[in-house]
Amino acid sequence: MHIVIVGGGVIGLATAWRALAQGLAVTVVDPEPASRASYASAGMLPPANEQLYDDEPLRRLYLASRDRYPSFVAELEEVSGRSTGHRRDGVLDVALDTVAVADLDRAHRFHKAHGIRTEALTAEECRAYEPRFAPSVRGGLLAPDDGAVDPRRLTAALLAAIERLGGTLVTDRVTDVLIEGRATGVRLAGGGTVTGDRTVLAAGCWTHLLGGLPPGVVPQIRPVKGQILRLRSDGPFLHRTTRGLVGGSAVYLVPRADGELVVGATYEELGYDTTVTAGGLAELLGKARAVLPEVTGLAFAEVSAALRPGSPDDRPLIGATSVPDLLLATGHFRIGVQLCAVTADALAAVLSGGELPEAARPFSPVRGDGGGAG
Ligand code: FAD
C-alpha cells in the first residue's frame, strides 16, 4: 500500500510519520516542506479556548489530541533522535482589564465543567509566577497541563523520522491530482507523476487550488494571515507560556529554553497576502509591552507572516472524500500544531483500512454541514 501525501506542513508530515509507523509506504510531495503556517506558528498548546467553548465535537477532538501529545512527541523524539522543544509546564492567561477578568472567570467555570484543570490566580499570585508582569495585570488563570512545542523542531523531527522509517520526500509542486474513477496519484510541476494507492491532500490553504479536482470535493480553504515576532534574550525571559488578554483580544508570549520569545499573532483576512506591516508589528509589540514592559529591551530576531488554513466552518477536514482513495487533512485553522497528533493517528487508521476514530468522525470531509465537501 503506497500513500501519496500532498503537502509537508505539520499535518502532512505527522500523517506521513504515523502512516509509516503502521507499515505503509509513503511519499510526501512539497516544494518546500515545513515552510508555511507550520514554520511561522508559535506552537502553543493552550487550554480550550473561545473557539472551542460552544463546539463540543471540536472540544473532544482537541482534548483527544492534548491527551495524546506527550506520547506522540516522546515516540517521535525517540525515533528521530531530535528534541521537539515540547514542554508541559502550564499556560498562564492574564487579564489586563475588567472585560478580560470576566472572560477568565467564564473560562474557569467552563474548564471546571469540562474536567480541564485550571487554577484562578490573584494579581499578586500572577506576579509571584512572573515578576516581570506589568502592574496592570489584574488576575490570571493557570492551566498546569498545557504548554507548547517548537514547531520548527517538531517538523524537523518529523522529517528525520520519515527518513529513518524509509519514507520518500519529493521536493516538487503538485499541479494536478490524478483521478480516474479513483485517485491514483499526482502530477508534478517538474514533469512526471507520483502514483499511489491512496492520495492525501494536506496542502494547507492551497489544497482546493490543486488541479484535477472534481467540483465540490474540496471546499475552499481560506487563508487567514498571522504576523508573528521572535525576540531574543540570553536566557528564558518568561517561565512559561503566557497569554495576555487586553482590549478584547489576546497576545501570546511563548518562551523557548534557548532564550527565544515568540510574540503572536495577528488575524487578518486579506487573501494570500503575506506582507509584514508596520501596523502588525505595532499591534504585537504594543500588546506584549502591556503585559511585559521589559520586552522592549529584548533583541529583535525575526518577524514573519503566514496563512492559517480555514475551512468554511473553521473546523478541520479529516478523512475520506467522496472520490475513492482521495483523503483530506486540512482546515486546521489556528490549532493545527495542537491537532496534528490526533489528525495523524486518525488518517493512519483510515489509510491502513480501519475506521475514522470516534473523536475525528464529526470532521469527515463528507459531513456536508459546512465542510462543503462531498
Ligand atoms: P502548512 O503549514 O501551511 O503546510 C501546507 C504545505 O503545503 C506547505 O508546506 C506548502 O508548501 C505545501 N503545498 C502547498 N501547495 C502545494 C502544492 N501544489 N504541491 C505540494 N505542496 C504544496 N497552531 C497551534 O496549534 N498553536 C499555535 O500557537 C499556532 N500559532 C500560529 C501562529 C501563526 C502566525 C500562524 C500563521 C498559525 C498558527 N497556528 C498555530 C496554526 C498552525 O500553524 C496551522 O494550523 C498548521 O500549521 C497548519 O498546518 P498545515 O500542514 O495544514 O499547513
XYZ file of C-alpha atoms and ligand atoms in Angstrom:
427
model
C 0.000 0.000 0.000
C 1.632 3.243 -1.157
C 0.342 6.574 0.143
C 0.995 9.891 -1.623
C 0.726 12.939 0.629
C 0.487 16.396 -0.936
C 1.866 18.990 1.472
C 4.645 18.712 4.020
C 3.448 21.068 6.732
C 2.957 19.745 10.248
C -0.262 17.991 9.204
C 1.143 16.201 6.132
C 4.402 15.288 7.877
C 2.712 13.982 11.036
C 0.344 11.930 8.870
C 3.289 10.561 6.886
C 5.120 9.541 10.045
C 2.125 7.760 11.578
C 1.343 6.008 8.267
C 4.962 4.799 8.047
C 4.743 3.627 11.657
C 1.742 1.492 10.569
C 3.927 -0.177 7.946
C 2.617 1.732 4.907
C 4.889 3.087 2.157
C 4.712 6.895 1.957
C 5.777 9.652 -0.433
C 5.384 13.289 0.634
C 5.391 15.899 -2.138
C 6.125 19.521 -1.233
C 8.385 22.073 -2.969
C 9.413 23.488 0.407
C 8.399 21.302 3.353
C 7.749 22.885 6.760
C 7.984 26.393 5.356
C 4.487 27.895 5.634
C 1.993 28.156 8.517
C 3.794 25.381 10.357
C 7.086 27.279 10.223
C 5.635 30.575 11.450
C 3.467 29.019 14.154
C 4.100 29.726 17.835
C 3.376 26.115 18.784
C 1.270 26.988 21.780
C -0.732 24.056 23.150
C -3.295 26.067 25.065
C -6.287 25.121 27.195
C -9.653 25.002 25.436
C -10.163 28.460 24.002
C -13.065 30.576 22.935
C -13.289 28.793 19.572
C -13.984 25.577 21.466
C -16.497 26.781 24.031
C -19.590 26.061 22.008
C -18.343 23.336 19.719
C -18.449 20.049 21.568
C -17.048 17.821 18.779
C -14.105 20.188 18.280
C -13.521 20.261 22.027
C -13.446 16.438 22.112
C -11.002 16.379 19.215
C -8.854 18.975 20.930
C -8.899 17.040 24.229
C -8.018 13.791 22.420
C -5.023 15.489 20.815
C -3.989 17.109 24.063
C -4.032 13.739 25.850
C -2.132 12.097 23.003
C 0.575 14.783 22.725
C 3.055 13.591 25.383
C 3.297 10.044 23.994
C 3.262 11.367 20.410
C 6.286 13.613 20.967
C 8.069 11.057 23.179
C 7.854 8.437 20.420
C 8.824 10.967 17.757
C 11.846 12.140 19.744
C 12.954 8.553 20.178
C 12.555 7.596 16.505
C 14.074 10.813 15.156
C 16.736 11.326 17.815
C 15.710 15.017 17.946
C 14.082 17.245 20.524
C 10.742 18.874 19.666
C 11.017 21.519 22.380
C 7.826 20.132 23.913
C 7.049 21.443 27.385
C 4.034 20.745 29.514
C 4.673 23.217 32.279
C 1.471 25.204 32.045
C -0.089 28.099 30.175
C -0.838 31.225 32.173
C -3.612 33.565 30.994
C -3.509 37.043 32.489
C -6.209 39.729 32.399
C -5.309 43.382 31.947
C -8.797 44.916 32.060
C -12.198 44.221 33.591
C -13.586 42.620 30.428
C -10.659 40.182 30.465
C -11.199 39.422 34.176
C -14.787 38.449 33.351
C -13.589 36.366 30.379
C -11.158 34.446 32.572
C -13.846 33.866 35.150
C -16.095 32.431 32.443
C -13.225 30.304 31.135
C -12.531 28.979 34.634
C -16.147 27.888 35.077
C -16.071 26.290 31.635
C -12.881 24.371 32.419
C -14.297 23.126 35.705
C -17.447 21.904 33.980
C -15.403 20.009 31.368
C -12.750 18.469 33.584
C -9.911 20.732 32.376
C -7.625 21.616 35.270
C -7.201 25.390 35.705
C -6.426 27.486 38.760
C -7.630 31.066 39.286
C -4.843 33.412 40.416
C -4.875 36.839 42.031
C -2.739 39.647 40.618
C -0.174 39.023 43.355
C -0.066 35.308 42.585
C 0.464 36.082 38.891
C 3.404 38.333 39.730
C 4.825 35.694 42.046
C 4.913 33.375 38.999
C 6.286 36.062 36.685
C 7.829 39.089 38.453
C 8.170 40.873 35.089
C 4.394 41.255 34.641
C 3.060 44.819 34.392
C 1.326 46.307 37.460
C -1.872 46.398 35.370
C -2.148 42.593 35.425
C -5.355 42.094 37.445
C -5.536 38.346 37.777
C -4.964 35.127 35.895
C -5.774 31.546 35.152
C -3.118 28.835 35.154
C -3.669 25.683 33.101
C -0.973 23.401 34.525
C -1.400 20.556 31.996
C -0.845 22.662 28.887
C 2.292 24.039 27.314
C 3.989 24.436 23.975
C 6.115 22.759 21.349
C 8.617 24.336 18.966
C 7.020 23.772 15.525
C 10.358 24.196 13.744
C 11.913 21.458 15.835
C 8.739 19.371 15.619
C 8.711 19.425 11.803
C 12.480 18.776 11.666
C 11.937 15.752 13.918
C 9.055 14.576 11.703
C 11.237 14.878 8.581
C 14.008 12.903 10.307
C 11.544 10.212 11.443
C 10.101 9.933 7.914
C 13.587 9.456 6.514
C 14.509 6.937 9.176
C 11.367 4.863 8.515
C 12.048 4.773 4.769
C 9.583 7.432 3.581
C 10.258 9.387 0.376
C 10.254 13.168 0.083
C 9.776 14.714 -3.372
C 10.583 18.434 -3.363
C 8.342 19.488 -6.228
C 4.980 21.213 -6.591
C 1.871 19.205 -7.388
C -0.078 20.660 -10.301
C -2.885 18.106 -10.520
C -4.434 15.273 -8.635
C -4.873 12.263 -10.953
C -8.423 10.963 -10.814
C -9.621 8.105 -13.000
C -12.707 6.909 -11.169
C -10.482 6.965 -8.089
C -7.430 8.961 -7.015
C -4.290 7.410 -8.447
C -1.622 9.952 -7.507
C -0.399 13.370 -8.600
C 1.249 15.200 -11.486
C 4.363 17.264 -10.707
C 5.267 20.749 -11.944
C 8.730 19.474 -12.814
C 7.253 16.768 -15.067
C 6.257 13.215 -14.298
C 3.846 11.731 -11.824
C 3.853 10.033 -8.454
C 1.305 7.250 -8.316
C -0.121 5.587 -5.243
C -2.971 3.531 -3.854
C -4.286 6.442 -1.822
C -3.708 10.189 -2.010
C -3.961 12.549 0.961
C -4.310 16.283 0.341
C -2.681 18.282 3.152
C -1.643 21.417 1.315
C -2.989 23.885 3.870
C -4.802 26.882 2.375
C -3.686 25.820 -1.121
C -5.471 22.451 -1.004
C -8.559 23.435 -3.031
C -6.385 25.093 -5.693
C -4.850 21.796 -6.830
C -5.816 20.936 -10.416
C -7.882 17.911 -11.433
C -10.307 18.003 -8.507
C -13.982 17.491 -9.335
C -16.144 20.432 -8.196
C -17.300 20.321 -4.584
C -14.907 17.626 -3.373
C -12.545 20.029 -1.596
C -14.138 23.123 -0.070
C -12.419 26.467 -0.322
C -9.754 26.737 2.374
C -9.395 30.413 3.142
C -6.037 31.881 4.121
C -6.059 33.714 7.463
C -2.916 35.771 7.787
C -0.946 35.846 11.015
C 2.013 38.104 11.672
C 4.316 36.922 14.432
C 7.507 38.170 16.096
C 10.525 36.426 17.530
C 12.605 38.242 20.143
C 15.712 37.011 21.914
C 17.302 37.231 25.353
C 20.317 35.483 26.879
C 18.155 33.039 28.813
C 14.422 32.286 29.172
C 12.648 35.636 29.635
C 9.444 34.070 30.957
C 8.940 30.905 32.971
C 6.007 29.581 30.966
C 3.745 30.263 28.003
C 1.575 33.275 28.717
C -1.470 34.827 27.076
C -2.263 38.432 27.845
C -5.906 39.404 27.424
C -6.326 43.086 26.756
C -8.733 45.272 24.790
C -10.931 42.316 23.803
C -8.119 40.348 22.193
C -5.102 38.265 23.182
C -1.361 38.334 22.715
C 0.600 35.194 23.388
C 4.152 35.022 24.589
C 5.867 31.681 24.158
C 9.336 31.316 25.727
C 11.833 28.751 24.455
C 14.654 27.264 26.512
C 17.261 28.917 24.254
C 16.082 32.461 25.041
C 13.697 32.954 22.118
C 10.403 34.665 22.968
C 7.659 34.277 20.366
C 5.030 37.032 20.295
C 1.901 36.322 18.284
C -0.197 36.866 16.374
C -2.464 38.970 14.188
C -5.639 37.654 12.480
C -6.219 39.199 9.078
C -8.347 38.069 6.158
C -6.539 39.539 3.161
C -6.363 36.623 0.734
C -2.901 35.243 0.073
C -1.079 38.417 1.130
C 1.831 37.765 3.499
C 3.210 41.291 3.787
C 4.643 42.151 7.183
C 3.155 45.535 8.028
C 4.124 48.371 10.360
C 0.631 48.120 11.874
C 1.020 44.392 12.551
C 4.340 44.965 14.296
C 2.978 47.876 16.320
C -0.040 45.811 17.417
C 2.067 42.884 18.597
C 4.708 44.971 20.342
C 2.104 47.210 21.947
C 0.213 44.286 23.442
C 3.387 42.466 24.503
C 4.608 45.595 26.209
C 1.299 45.993 28.054
C 1.879 42.566 29.642
C 5.667 42.697 29.993
C 7.054 46.263 29.923
C 10.655 44.994 29.793
C 10.017 43.265 26.476
C 11.225 46.383 24.678
C 14.765 45.674 25.901
C 14.949 42.311 24.110
C 16.843 41.828 20.865
C 14.726 41.667 17.732
C 15.253 38.337 15.940
C 12.584 37.787 13.284
C 9.193 38.779 12.017
C 7.129 36.661 9.679
C 3.648 36.302 8.271
C 1.932 33.084 7.224
C -1.512 31.788 6.331
C -3.677 29.632 8.578
C -5.895 27.202 6.658
C -9.552 27.999 7.473
C -12.370 25.774 6.215
C -15.854 27.231 5.569
C -16.932 26.344 9.138
C -13.457 26.813 10.701
C -13.287 23.106 11.584
C -10.727 20.661 10.239
C -11.433 18.211 7.427
C -10.070 14.754 8.250
C -10.607 11.543 6.289
C -12.041 10.148 3.068
C -13.777 12.292 0.446
C -16.487 11.221 -1.988
C -13.749 10.336 -4.517
C -12.471 6.820 -3.800
C -8.899 6.765 -2.394
C -8.766 10.541 -2.005
C -8.466 11.833 1.565
C -8.191 15.255 3.163
C -6.201 16.521 6.130
C -6.594 20.273 6.189
C -8.554 23.233 7.562
C -6.895 23.174 10.992
C -7.032 26.969 11.157
C -5.396 28.241 14.362
C -4.799 24.959 16.184
C -3.092 22.737 13.624
C 0.026 22.198 15.721
C -2.189 21.240 18.634
C -4.325 18.918 16.467
C -1.562 17.269 14.416
C -1.296 14.286 16.781
C -4.945 13.268 16.668
C -5.210 14.073 12.947
C -2.211 11.921 12.053
C -3.489 8.978 14.110
C -6.951 9.265 12.526
C -5.569 9.348 8.984
C -3.167 6.481 9.678
C -6.094 4.389 10.964
C -8.144 5.012 7.813
C -5.177 4.557 5.469
C -4.472 1.159 6.983
C -8.035 0.035 6.339
C -9.670 0.946 9.651
C -12.457 3.320 10.599
C -12.103 7.007 11.374
C -11.697 7.093 15.187
C -14.731 8.349 17.067
C -13.304 11.761 18.004
C -12.493 12.522 14.348
C -15.786 11.370 12.826
C -17.577 14.751 13.020
C -14.731 16.149 10.885
C -15.205 13.813 7.958
C -14.941 15.813 4.703
C -18.310 14.401 3.628
C -20.091 15.802 6.668
C -21.967 18.204 4.383
C -22.722 20.735 7.147
C -20.359 23.479 6.159
C -17.262 21.479 5.396
C -18.716 21.733 1.945
C -17.121 18.638 0.507
C -18.713 15.518 -0.830
P 1.001 24.476 6.192
O 1.984 24.501 7.294
O 0.652 25.777 5.546
O 1.575 23.468 5.126
C 0.995 23.318 3.846
C 2.100 22.780 2.944
O 1.526 22.506 1.653
C 3.225 23.793 2.709
O 4.447 23.223 3.140
C 3.192 24.055 1.217
O 4.496 24.195 0.642
C 2.512 22.787 0.688
N 1.875 22.979 -0.598
C 1.047 23.982 -0.993
N 0.706 23.825 -2.283
C 1.319 22.697 -2.710
C 1.364 22.014 -3.972
N 0.696 22.465 -5.045
N 2.122 20.886 -4.070
C 2.802 20.408 -2.987
N 2.788 21.008 -1.773
C 2.060 22.147 -1.650
N -1.459 26.384 15.780
C -1.342 25.884 17.047
O -1.783 24.772 17.326
N -0.727 26.645 18.036
C -0.224 27.888 17.787
O 0.323 28.534 18.684
C -0.342 28.422 16.474
N 0.161 29.649 16.184
C 0.099 30.110 14.892
C 0.664 31.350 14.595
C 0.652 31.835 13.294
C 1.255 33.179 12.979
C 0.064 31.051 12.265
C 0.077 31.533 10.836
C -0.521 29.820 12.563
C -0.526 29.351 13.870
N -1.109 28.127 14.214
C -0.984 27.619 15.479
C -1.856 27.353 13.219
C -0.996 26.260 12.616
O 0.262 26.798 12.275
C -1.679 25.675 11.385
O -2.988 25.227 11.712
C -0.876 24.490 10.851
O 0.482 24.838 10.690
C -1.435 24.020 9.527
O -0.564 23.040 9.026
P -0.711 22.526 7.546
O 0.293 21.437 7.374
O -2.134 22.220 7.257
O -0.384 23.809 6.621
